[in-house]
Structure formats: C-alpha cells, structure tokens
Coordinates of C-alpha atoms in Angstrom, one line a residue:
M200 CA 0.0 0.0 0.0
I201 CA 2.7 2.5 1.0
E202 CA 4.8 1.6 -2.0
R203 CA 1.8 2.3 -4.3
V204 CA 1.1 5.6 -2.6
F205 CA 4.8 6.5 -2.9
R206 CA 4.7 5.7 -6.6
E207 CA 1.5 7.6 -7.3
E208 CA 1.9 10.6 -4.9
H209 CA 5.6 11.3 -4.3
G210 CA 5.8 13.8 -7.2
R211 CA 2.6 15.6 -6.2
A212 CA 3.7 15.9 -2.6
V213 CA 7.1 17.3 -3.5
A214 CA 5.6 19.7 -6.0
V215 CA 3.0 21.0 -3.5
L216 CA 5.6 21.5 -0.8
V217 CA 8.0 23.2 -3.2
R218 CA 5.1 25.6 -4.0
V219 CA 4.4 26.2 -0.3
F220 CA 8.0 26.6 0.9
G221 CA 9.9 27.6 -2.2
D222 CA 12.8 25.2 -1.3
V223 CA 13.2 21.8 -3.0
D224 CA 15.6 20.4 -0.4
V225 CA 13.1 21.2 2.4
A226 CA 10.3 19.7 0.3
E227 CA 12.1 16.5 -0.7
D228 CA 13.4 15.8 2.9
A229 CA 10.0 16.5 4.4
V230 CA 8.2 14.1 2.0
Q231 CA 10.8 11.4 2.6
D232 CA 10.3 11.9 6.4
A233 CA 6.5 11.7 5.9
F234 CA 6.8 8.4 4.1
A235 CA 9.1 7.0 6.7
E236 CA 6.5 7.9 9.4
A237 CA 3.8 6.2 7.3
V238 CA 5.9 3.0 7.3
R239 CA 6.1 3.2 11.1
R240 CA 2.4 4.1 11.8
W241 CA 0.1 2.8 9.0
P242 CA 0.7 -0.9 9.8
S243 CA -0.6 -0.5 13.4
D244 CA -2.8 2.6 13.1
G245 CA -4.4 1.6 9.8
T246 CA -4.2 3.4 6.4
P247 CA -5.8 6.9 6.6
P248 CA -8.9 7.7 4.5
S249 CA -6.8 10.0 2.3
P250 CA -3.3 8.6 2.1
A251 CA -2.1 11.4 -0.2
G252 CA -3.6 14.1 2.0
W253 CA -2.0 12.5 5.1
I254 CA 1.4 12.4 3.4
I255 CA 1.2 16.1 2.3
T256 CA -0.1 17.3 5.7
T257 CA 2.6 15.3 7.6
A258 CA 5.3 16.5 5.3
R259 CA 4.2 20.1 5.6
N260 CA 4.3 19.8 9.4
K261 CA 7.7 18.3 9.3
A262 CA 9.0 21.0 7.1
I263 CA 7.6 23.7 9.4
D264 CA 9.3 21.9 12.4
R265 CA 12.6 21.8 10.5
L266 CA 12.4 25.5 9.5
R267 CA 11.6 26.5 13.1
R268 CA 14.5 24.5 14.5
E269 CA 16.9 26.0 11.9
A270 CA 15.7 29.5 12.7
L271 CA 16.1 29.0 16.4
R272 CA 19.6 27.6 16.0
A273 CA 20.4 30.7 14.0
G274 CA 19.0 33.0 16.6
K275 CA 16.3 34.2 14.3
H276 CA 13.5 34.1 16.8
A277 CA 11.2 36.2 14.7
E278 CA 11.3 33.7 11.9
A279 CA 10.9 30.7 14.2
V280 CA 7.2 31.1 14.6
T281 CA 6.4 32.0 11.0
V282 CA 6.1 29.9 7.8
R283 CA 7.1 31.3 4.5
E284 CA 4.3 32.6 2.3
P285 CA 3.3 30.2 -0.5
V286 CA 5.0 30.8 -3.8
E287 CA 2.8 32.4 -6.4
S288 CA 1.0 30.0 -8.8
G289 CA 2.3 31.9 -11.9
A290 CA 1.6 30.9 -15.5
V291 CA 1.7 27.1 -14.9
P292 CA -1.6 25.7 -13.6
D293 CA -0.4 22.4 -12.2
D294 CA 1.9 21.8 -9.3
R295 CA 3.8 18.9 -10.9
L296 CA 4.2 20.6 -14.3
R297 CA 5.3 23.7 -12.4
L298 CA 7.9 21.7 -10.6
I299 CA 9.3 20.4 -14.0
F300 CA 9.5 24.0 -15.3
T301 CA 11.2 25.1 -12.1
C302 CA 13.8 22.4 -12.2
C303 CA 14.5 23.0 -15.9
H304 CA 16.4 26.2 -15.1
P305 CA 18.8 27.3 -17.8
A306 CA 21.8 27.3 -15.4
L307 CA 21.6 23.5 -15.2
G308 CA 22.8 21.2 -18.0
R309 CA 20.1 19.5 -19.9
E310 CA 20.7 16.1 -18.6
A311 CA 21.0 17.4 -15.0
R312 CA 17.6 19.1 -15.4
V313 CA 16.0 15.9 -16.6
A314 CA 17.6 13.7 -14.0
L315 CA 16.8 16.0 -11.1
T316 CA 13.2 16.3 -12.2
L317 CA 12.8 12.5 -12.6
Q318 CA 14.1 12.1 -9.1
L319 CA 11.8 14.7 -7.6
L320 CA 8.7 14.2 -9.7
G321 CA 8.7 10.5 -10.3
G322 CA 10.5 9.4 -7.1
L323 CA 12.8 7.4 -9.4
T324 CA 15.9 5.9 -7.7
T325 CA 19.3 6.9 -8.9
A326 CA 19.7 3.4 -10.5
E327 CA 16.4 3.8 -12.4
I328 CA 17.5 7.2 -13.8
A329 CA 20.9 5.8 -14.7
R330 CA 19.3 3.1 -16.7
A331 CA 17.1 5.6 -18.5
F332 CA 20.3 7.6 -19.5
L333 CA 22.3 4.5 -20.3
V334 CA 25.0 5.5 -17.8
P335 CA 26.5 3.8 -14.8
E336 CA 24.7 4.4 -11.5
K337 CA 27.8 6.1 -10.0
T338 CA 27.9 8.5 -12.9
M339 CA 24.3 9.5 -12.4
A340 CA 24.7 9.8 -8.6
Q341 CA 27.6 12.3 -9.2
R342 CA 25.5 14.2 -11.7
L343 CA 22.6 14.6 -9.3
V344 CA 24.9 15.7 -6.5
R345 CA 26.6 18.3 -8.8
A346 CA 23.2 19.6 -9.9
K347 CA 22.0 20.2 -6.4
A348 CA 25.3 21.7 -5.4
K349 CA 25.1 24.1 -8.3
I350 CA 21.6 25.1 -7.3
R351 CA 22.7 25.7 -3.8
D352 CA 25.9 27.5 -4.5
A353 CA 24.5 29.7 -7.3
R354 CA 21.4 30.4 -5.1
I355 CA 19.1 29.5 -8.0
P356 CA 15.6 30.3 -6.8
Y357 CA 12.9 27.6 -7.0
R358 CA 10.4 30.1 -8.3
V359 CA 7.6 29.7 -10.8
P360 CA 8.9 30.8 -14.2
E361 CA 7.2 33.7 -15.8
E362 CA 5.2 33.1 -19.0
R363 CA 7.9 34.7 -21.2
E364 CA 10.5 32.2 -19.8
L365 CA 8.5 29.1 -20.6
P366 CA 9.6 28.6 -24.3
G367 CA 13.3 28.6 -23.2
R368 CA 12.7 25.8 -20.8
L369 CA 10.5 23.7 -23.1
S370 CA 13.1 21.2 -24.5
G371 CA 14.0 20.1 -21.0
V372 CA 10.4 19.8 -19.9
L373 CA 9.6 17.7 -23.0
A374 CA 12.6 15.4 -22.3
V375 CA 11.4 14.9 -18.8
L376 CA 7.8 14.1 -19.8
Y377 CA 9.1 11.5 -22.4
L378 CA 11.4 9.8 -19.9
V379 CA 8.7 9.7 -17.3
F380 CA 6.4 8.2 -20.0
N381 CA 9.0 5.6 -20.9
Q382 CA 9.3 4.5 -17.3
G383 CA 5.5 3.9 -17.4
Y384 CA 5.8 1.9 -20.6
A385 CA 8.5 -0.1 -18.9
G386 CA 6.1 -1.2 -16.2
R387 CA 5.2 1.7 -13.9
D388 CA 1.8 2.4 -15.3
E389 CA 1.1 5.3 -13.0
L390 CA 4.0 7.2 -14.5
G391 CA 2.8 6.7 -18.1
A392 CA -0.6 8.0 -17.2
E393 CA 0.9 10.9 -15.4
A394 CA 3.1 11.8 -18.3
I395 CA 0.1 11.9 -20.7
R396 CA -1.9 13.9 -18.2
L397 CA 0.9 16.5 -17.9
G398 CA 1.3 16.5 -21.7
R399 CA -2.4 17.5 -22.0
V400 CA -1.9 20.2 -19.4
L401 CA 1.1 21.4 -21.4
R402 CA -0.9 21.4 -24.6
E403 CA -3.5 23.7 -23.0
L404 CA -0.7 26.0 -21.8
M405 CA 1.1 26.1 -25.2
P406 CA -1.4 25.0 -27.8
D407 CA 0.5 26.3 -30.9
E408 CA 3.9 24.7 -30.0
P409 CA 4.4 21.9 -32.4
E410 CA 6.8 19.9 -30.3
V411 CA 4.3 19.9 -27.4
L412 CA 1.7 18.5 -29.8
G413 CA 4.2 16.0 -31.2
L414 CA 5.2 14.6 -27.8
L415 CA 1.6 14.2 -26.8
A416 CA 0.8 12.5 -30.1
L417 CA 3.8 10.2 -29.6
M418 CA 2.7 9.2 -26.1
L419 CA -0.9 8.6 -27.2
L420 CA 0.1 6.5 -30.2
V421 CA 2.5 4.3 -28.1
E422 CA 0.0 4.1 -25.3
S423 CA -2.7 2.9 -27.7
R424 CA -0.9 -0.4 -28.2
K425 CA -0.5 -1.1 -24.5
A426 CA -3.3 -3.8 -24.3
A427 CA -1.7 -5.8 -27.1
R428 CA 1.8 -5.6 -25.9
M429 CA 1.4 -8.6 -23.6
E430 CA -0.4 -11.9 -24.0
G431 CA -0.5 -14.5 -21.3
G432 CA 2.2 -12.7 -19.4
E433 CA 4.5 -12.8 -22.4
L434 CA 5.8 -9.9 -24.5
V435 CA 4.3 -9.6 -28.1
L436 CA 6.4 -7.7 -30.7
L437 CA 4.7 -4.9 -32.7
N438 CA 4.3 -7.0 -35.9
D439 CA 2.7 -9.9 -34.0
Q440 CA 0.2 -7.8 -32.0
D441 CA -3.6 -8.2 -32.2
R442 CA -4.4 -4.8 -33.7
G443 CA -8.0 -5.3 -32.7
L444 CA -6.8 -4.6 -29.1
W445 CA -5.3 -1.2 -30.0
D446 CA -7.2 1.7 -28.6
R447 CA -8.7 3.5 -31.6
G448 CA -9.7 6.5 -29.6
L449 CA -6.1 7.2 -28.6
I450 CA -4.9 6.5 -32.2
E451 CA -7.4 9.0 -33.7
E452 CA -6.4 11.6 -31.1
G453 CA -2.7 11.0 -31.8
Q454 CA -3.1 11.1 -35.6
A455 CA -5.2 14.3 -35.4
L456 CA -2.3 15.9 -33.5
V457 CA 0.2 14.6 -36.1
R458 CA -1.9 16.2 -38.9
R459 CA -2.0 19.5 -36.9
C460 CA 1.9 19.3 -36.7
L461 CA 2.0 18.9 -40.5
E462 CA -0.1 22.0 -40.9
I463 CA 2.3 24.0 -38.6
D464 CA 5.2 22.7 -40.7
R465 CA 8.0 23.2 -38.1
P466 CA 9.2 19.5 -37.7
G467 CA 11.1 18.4 -34.7
P468 CA 12.2 15.2 -33.1
Y469 CA 8.9 14.4 -31.2
Q470 CA 6.8 15.2 -34.2
I471 CA 8.8 12.9 -36.4
Q472 CA 8.7 10.0 -33.9
A473 CA 4.9 10.6 -33.6
A474 CA 4.7 10.4 -37.4
I475 CA 6.6 7.1 -37.4
N476 CA 4.1 5.7 -34.9
A477 CA 1.2 7.1 -36.8
V478 CA 2.4 5.1 -39.9
H479 CA 2.5 1.9 -37.7
S480 CA -1.1 2.6 -36.6
D481 CA -2.4 3.0 -40.1
A482 CA -2.4 -0.5 -41.5
A483 CA -2.1 -4.2 -40.9
A484 CA 1.4 -5.4 -40.0
E485 CA 2.0 -6.9 -43.4
A486 CA 1.0 -3.6 -45.1
T487 CA 3.3 -1.4 -43.0
R488 CA 4.9 1.3 -45.2
W489 CA 8.5 0.6 -44.1
T490 CA 10.0 2.7 -46.9
Q491 CA 8.1 5.7 -45.5
I492 CA 9.3 4.9 -42.0
V493 CA 12.9 4.7 -43.2
R494 CA 12.5 8.2 -44.8
L495 CA 11.1 9.5 -41.5
Y496 CA 14.1 8.0 -39.6
D497 CA 16.4 9.7 -42.1
Q498 CA 14.7 13.0 -41.2
L499 CA 15.0 12.2 -37.5
M500 CA 18.7 11.5 -37.9
A501 CA 19.1 14.9 -39.6
V502 CA 17.4 16.9 -36.8
A503 CA 18.3 14.7 -33.7
P504 CA 21.0 12.1 -34.5
S505 CA 21.8 9.6 -31.8
P506 CA 23.0 6.0 -31.7
V507 CA 19.6 4.8 -30.5
V508 CA 17.8 6.5 -33.4
A509 CA 20.4 4.9 -35.7
L510 CA 19.5 1.5 -34.2
N511 CA 15.8 2.0 -34.8
R512 CA 16.5 3.2 -38.3
A513 CA 18.6 0.0 -38.9
V514 CA 15.5 -2.1 -37.9
A515 CA 13.4 -0.3 -40.5
V516 CA 16.2 -0.7 -43.1
A517 CA 16.2 -4.4 -42.4
E518 CA 12.5 -4.5 -43.3
V519 CA 13.1 -2.8 -46.6
E520 CA 16.5 -4.1 -47.8
G521 CA 16.8 -7.3 -45.7
P522 CA 18.5 -8.4 -42.5
E523 CA 22.0 -8.3 -43.9
A524 CA 21.7 -4.6 -44.7
G525 CA 20.3 -3.9 -41.2
L526 CA 23.1 -5.9 -39.5
A527 CA 25.8 -3.9 -41.3
L528 CA 24.3 -0.7 -39.9
V529 CA 23.9 -2.2 -36.4
D530 CA 27.5 -3.5 -36.2
G531 CA 28.7 0.1 -36.8
L532 CA 27.1 1.4 -33.7
D533 CA 28.7 2.0 -30.3
L534 CA 25.9 0.8 -28.1
G535 CA 27.4 -2.2 -26.3
R536 CA 25.9 -1.2 -22.9
Y537 CA 22.3 -1.1 -24.4
Y538 CA 20.5 -4.4 -24.2
L539 CA 18.3 -3.6 -27.2
F540 CA 21.4 -3.2 -29.4
H541 CA 22.2 -6.9 -28.7
A542 CA 18.5 -7.9 -29.0
V543 CA 18.2 -6.3 -32.4
R544 CA 21.5 -7.8 -33.5
A545 CA 20.4 -11.2 -32.3
D546 CA 17.2 -11.1 -34.2
L547 CA 19.0 -10.1 -37.4
L548 CA 21.5 -12.9 -37.0
R549 CA 18.7 -15.3 -36.4
R550 CA 17.0 -14.2 -39.6
L551 CA 20.2 -14.7 -41.5
G552 CA 20.5 -18.3 -40.2
R553 CA 23.6 -17.6 -38.1
G554 CA 22.3 -19.5 -35.1
A555 CA 25.4 -19.7 -32.9
E556 CA 26.1 -16.0 -33.2
A557 CA 22.4 -15.2 -32.6
A558 CA 22.4 -17.2 -29.4
A559 CA 25.5 -15.4 -28.2
A560 CA 23.9 -12.0 -29.0
Y561 CA 20.7 -13.0 -27.1
G562 CA 22.9 -13.9 -24.2
A563 CA 24.5 -10.5 -24.2
A564 CA 21.1 -8.9 -24.3
I565 CA 19.9 -11.0 -21.4
E566 CA 22.9 -10.0 -19.3
R567 CA 22.0 -6.3 -19.8
A568 CA 18.2 -6.5 -19.6
E569 CA 16.5 -5.9 -16.3
N570 CA 12.8 -6.2 -17.0
P571 CA 11.7 -9.8 -16.2
V572 CA 9.2 -10.0 -19.0
E573 CA 11.8 -8.8 -21.6
I574 CA 14.3 -11.3 -20.2
A575 CA 11.8 -14.1 -20.5
F576 CA 11.1 -13.1 -24.1
L577 CA 14.9 -13.1 -24.9
E578 CA 15.4 -16.5 -23.2
K579 CA 12.6 -17.9 -25.3
R580 CA 14.2 -16.6 -28.5
R581 CA 17.7 -17.8 -27.7

C-alpha cells in the first residue's frame, strides 16, 4: 500500500511543498520523512482515509518543524514562529508541471535538469534514472549531487517561471515528460498515465507549440498499443500484436495531433517520432509502409541524430532491404551497454540463419536487460 502511494503521490507531494516553501531540499526531505513515518504508523494505526492528504499534511508539518529548528539555532526568533508565504502560482496551472519547469532552469545542464526532475517528480531511484540515460549508477549519482550543489551555490531560486520564460525551458520539460512516460511503458503504469496527463496540461498551456503536440501525439500512439503488448504474461512484438486490441480513440487523437503538426510545418524530433508511430497505426502489420518509415528516420537523424535513433533506423532498413543490410548498420554502432542493441543484432543474425552468433547475442542482451518480461522473451528466442 505504502509503495503504491509512494509511486503515485511522491511527485505531487514534493511539488506541493515546493510551492508552499519555495525550497526543494526542504520539500524533498519532508516528503521522505512523511513516508518514513507512514511506514512506522500505518501498519498499526491503519491506512488513513486519504493517504495522499496524510502524506502532504505530515510532510508540511515536518517542514515547518525543520524550519523553526533551523531558525532557532540561527537565533532568528522572529522567523521561528512563521512559515514562508506560499510561492505564487504563476503561469503554470499544475503543481507537478510547475515543478518540472522550475527544475529545468537554464543554469543547469540539460541532462541534469531531466535527471533531477525525474528524481523529484517521479520518485525514481538513482539506479532507475541511470538506466534511462544508459550511464553507470555512480555517474548518475555524481551528476545529481553536482546539480543540487550548483543550485545551492548559485542560489538558484525555485520560483515559478514567468510566461515569457516558458519557451526557453521547453526542451528540458519535454525530455522529462518523455522519460517519465518511458518509465511507465517499462512497467510503472502510473508514470505513463501521469506523463500523458501532464502532456495534456502542457498542450493547454502552449497550444501552438508543435513539439508539445508532437510529444503528446507520440505518447498517445504508443499508449494505444498497450493492451496488445502482452499476452499470457509474455511480450508480443509490434508486428505480431492483435491490432483489434489497439485503442482506436487514442490512435485517432494522436493522428489528429500529427496532422496539426504537419499544418504548422516546423518539424522536430517528437513530431517525427509521432509520425513514425502514426504510420504503424495506419495499416495491418504486413502492409506497414516501411519505406516511408525509413524516410522518417532519415529525417529524424538529420534533426536529432543519436545511436539509439540509428539503431531504430537499422531495424526499419532491415524490413526494406533485408536483415544483412540492417546488421551492417547495427554493427557500426557503439551501443554495447544497451540491451536492445544486442537484442536487435540477435534477431537479425537469427533471420540470417547464423544460429550460434544469434544465441551469443541473445545472451549479451539477457545479461544487460532488467525487465523480467523482456528477459523471459529473450530467453525464449535464444
């Protein structure tokens, strides 16, 4: 119960306390203390009627106690009996979305902004964030410590950004939402739903920003396939999914957003990824227009090149030109730490009849995968 409340409400509790106290360290520590007290009290006292309200109230009281103790130690008796005035609500009408914008301060590096927000909003552990960034846990821990130190030393205020500042922080915000969504797709359903909800809020806030529309479309189109992604507890690949299980309402909403992006005609990475998923959602698996998907990946590589995009493009090329062409592209990538690199390579080797090499590649993928369902799928294929 407490674990579920933590997963669903940690971000909201931190966001509310940041708004009330204007200090993320105070908010984060108080929420952690409140959950620790829940672990001590709920098993014997029973779960309160409103667990989320209990956590926020308890955290708020603990934050007040902390601030009073610190003020007394500093001899600031006048401050010891007062609580800071709540931070203004500003242009962003949602506490959690406001926290994302607040953490995406230009003084922080882009990856630090994303990592810090994932920790505060999603309650993700350092290890989970490290996996999302494909870096060692130690590297991510150091990155988070440096980000917080920079905030503290530079006295960066945790204030609500003004409306004119929002566009400059948008890329970091979109990156956060997409990583939160991906955590949901990897098994934490509440994070996927939360990312889509925040995407809708962001769309209301910035209705003419094409990358906002593109990201929301991308999340909706991927989410539409959720019910078909598993069967009998086993992973089902895209081409093998029962398309009758796909959510047509989400597909139509996502495709309408893609059409709106085409009208605006300012393509960006999220819009192109949404377009790729829109192509997948158009037809039966055997009628998928892979040539069009390759062209879209070419466009994506032009605007946002990365080894992961190149890996996905190689998969599409394999569908058009055959597995040998795809394998040649995959073997040129430096993605040895990424389990999907080995999984894709294994599949291409299997299709080429190179069984022993495929088995070894599946083994490498299994060693690096962490999701039990994906590991079971790879074991079955090996």
